[in-house]
């Protein structure tokens, strides 16, 4: 199963249009701004969201650190980045 | 004394252009220009409170923004259309006066120069 | 008429340089004066002296050098420059780097030179990308 | 009267929303792709459009070179760039 | 032998990333990878015919694209949604097979690696 | 598990470096191997030796250097690098530049090293911005 790394809002849209529905998504960098707009189920790199002042209160949002990010990467293949 | 408008349309922390824009605005104020600043597009994310930039090893945009006051740069504006299209309420942001597109049109028309309209 | 131009984009990731050079040469040909070209943000990378122009591509370094020879000030924002590795001999010594990397014809200046240029010139024209 | 320099399609949208209706526009760089989509009256930097393979057949499109670009800049003030 | 998909989503000539992507795709083919390429977003502008890049002192993207054939890279695709949203007809472009979003989903799912999805 | 990471963004215009370094350190801590970090496009600017880290900001140069000391290959695409002014002593001589600018721990390589890395590694992970 593919893991999708999303680096901005336009990238999220491109990803959502093209992923398999069950593929997990990690929001990173400016991709974390998506938390203030949508409530898709996803992982989010906690330190990138915190840096930007974004708090996620959605119950489908799973904050992760780099260690958990590495674990997701080993559990999925390939890992595809999106940042249109 | 020229009227200079600084535009911030990129989000903070990925590129560091927004911070550099603030620094340029402070220098302009120190040079006695009449300075105003407008946040639009993804630049509006710069105004989220509670940024913790030290987590990613950067200076906090919010701190640089506060320093603007020391330079008497107090004409801070935010584009209401950019907020609406991102589902953000003005009340969630640090203080900046909301401007609709017509008001931005007037603001632009009275400038001597616009800096970083592309940032 | 007196122009200040601003270059905000990196050499291989924008057309900032091409646009500013095209504008400057046309303006000079019409008898106007380019008071200063101000390099800001990633635009400061135009002043890096170690760049190699690929065959068959625009030689921007040569074009800048020709503008400098005509007395045009190529002003590189020092704050943007040193963090990107564009340093003159003075900054090399200050930060104990192995070499200076600022191309001939360019100089490191403060942001005040941008503002003073805008205040003084008839037109400020920005080439963002 | 202000002269607007537009460097991409998003920048054109931002510009159109905020300019005075009579202000002239110059399309440059990736802004020239707008010619294949819209028929607003504008100037276009001919060499940037040609490089990209864009031909303008609209009657409101005025191709210019750098010399004419300089002339437009002296005739208008300020000159504002758009490239969101 | 791995399946590698190269994505081009930036327009040519402003950044030079598209050309660099093509070069990487050729090297991958020379290394016996199974290579495909998809143009989407503003990358679709890369496929306009009659580009005259020498006018702006650059190599023509179209020429590098033609060289792909010498490396037997012949799986070239273009996103039909990106064309539609830009008002471009597939017939106006240099040859690439049109794919809708469902077809791109299948193409992505069978890759071992995707390179430059962000370009 | 064996990773190849790719860095595509410039140091001060992206988070590519921060993301790749964060990932690499966490992967190593879990006993994984980073086979290679491949710097491409503007990402090659991470290898420029004249950069000065601003006070209070992440020292990426130090972080890269620590990764290199652990035996991780910092592979800089030579085609992307020389046109952006990131050159080693050999390229300095070839193009008659005044100094080399490649930071210690980085090396210039061909695009083949990207492809070979992807072919060999268990995962390829790209940090575009």
PDB file of C-alpha atoms in Angstrom, chain A residues 26-27 35 42-47 49 56 58-66 68-69 72:
ATOM      1  CA  UNK A  26       0.934  12.306   6.048  1.00  0.00           C
ATOM      2  CA  UNK A  27       0.571  16.097   6.103  1.00  0.00           C
ATOM      3  CA  UNK A  35      -6.126  20.689   9.173  1.00  0.00           C
ATOM      4  CA  UNK A  42      -4.696  11.579   8.082  1.00  0.00           C
ATOM      5  CA  UNK A  43      -1.416  11.683   9.925  1.00  0.00           C
ATOM      6  CA  UNK A  44       0.261  15.016  10.552  1.00  0.00           C
ATOM      7  CA  UNK A  45       3.888  15.770  11.411  1.00  0.00           C
ATOM      8  CA  UNK A  46       3.286  17.338  14.810  1.00  0.00           C
ATOM      9  CA  UNK A  47       6.246  19.729  14.861  1.00  0.00           C
ATOM     10  CA  UNK A  49       1.824  21.892  12.545  1.00  0.00           C
ATOM     11  CA  UNK A  56      -5.911  19.725  15.233  1.00  0.00           C
ATOM     12  CA  UNK A  58     -10.409  16.424  14.618  1.00  0.00           C
ATOM     13  CA  UNK A  59     -10.722  12.876  15.933  1.00  0.00           C
ATOM     14  CA  UNK A  60      -9.396  11.457  12.632  1.00  0.00           C
ATOM     15  CA  UNK A  61      -6.143  13.399  12.895  1.00  0.00           C
ATOM     16  CA  UNK A  62      -3.156  11.441  14.181  1.00  0.00           C
ATOM     17  CA  UNK A  63      -0.182  13.552  15.247  1.00  0.00           C
ATOM     18  CA  UNK A  64       3.165  11.830  14.660  1.00  0.00           C
ATOM     19  CA  UNK A  65       6.849  12.534  15.263  1.00  0.00           C
ATOM     20  CA  UNK A  66       9.739  11.594  12.968  1.00  0.00           C
ATOM     21  CA  UNK A  68       6.484   7.306  13.784  1.00  0.00           C
ATOM     22  CA  UNK A  69       6.959   8.783  10.297  1.00  0.00           C
ATOM     23  CA  UNK A  72       4.890   4.430   8.469  1.00  0.00           C
TER      24      UNK A  72
END
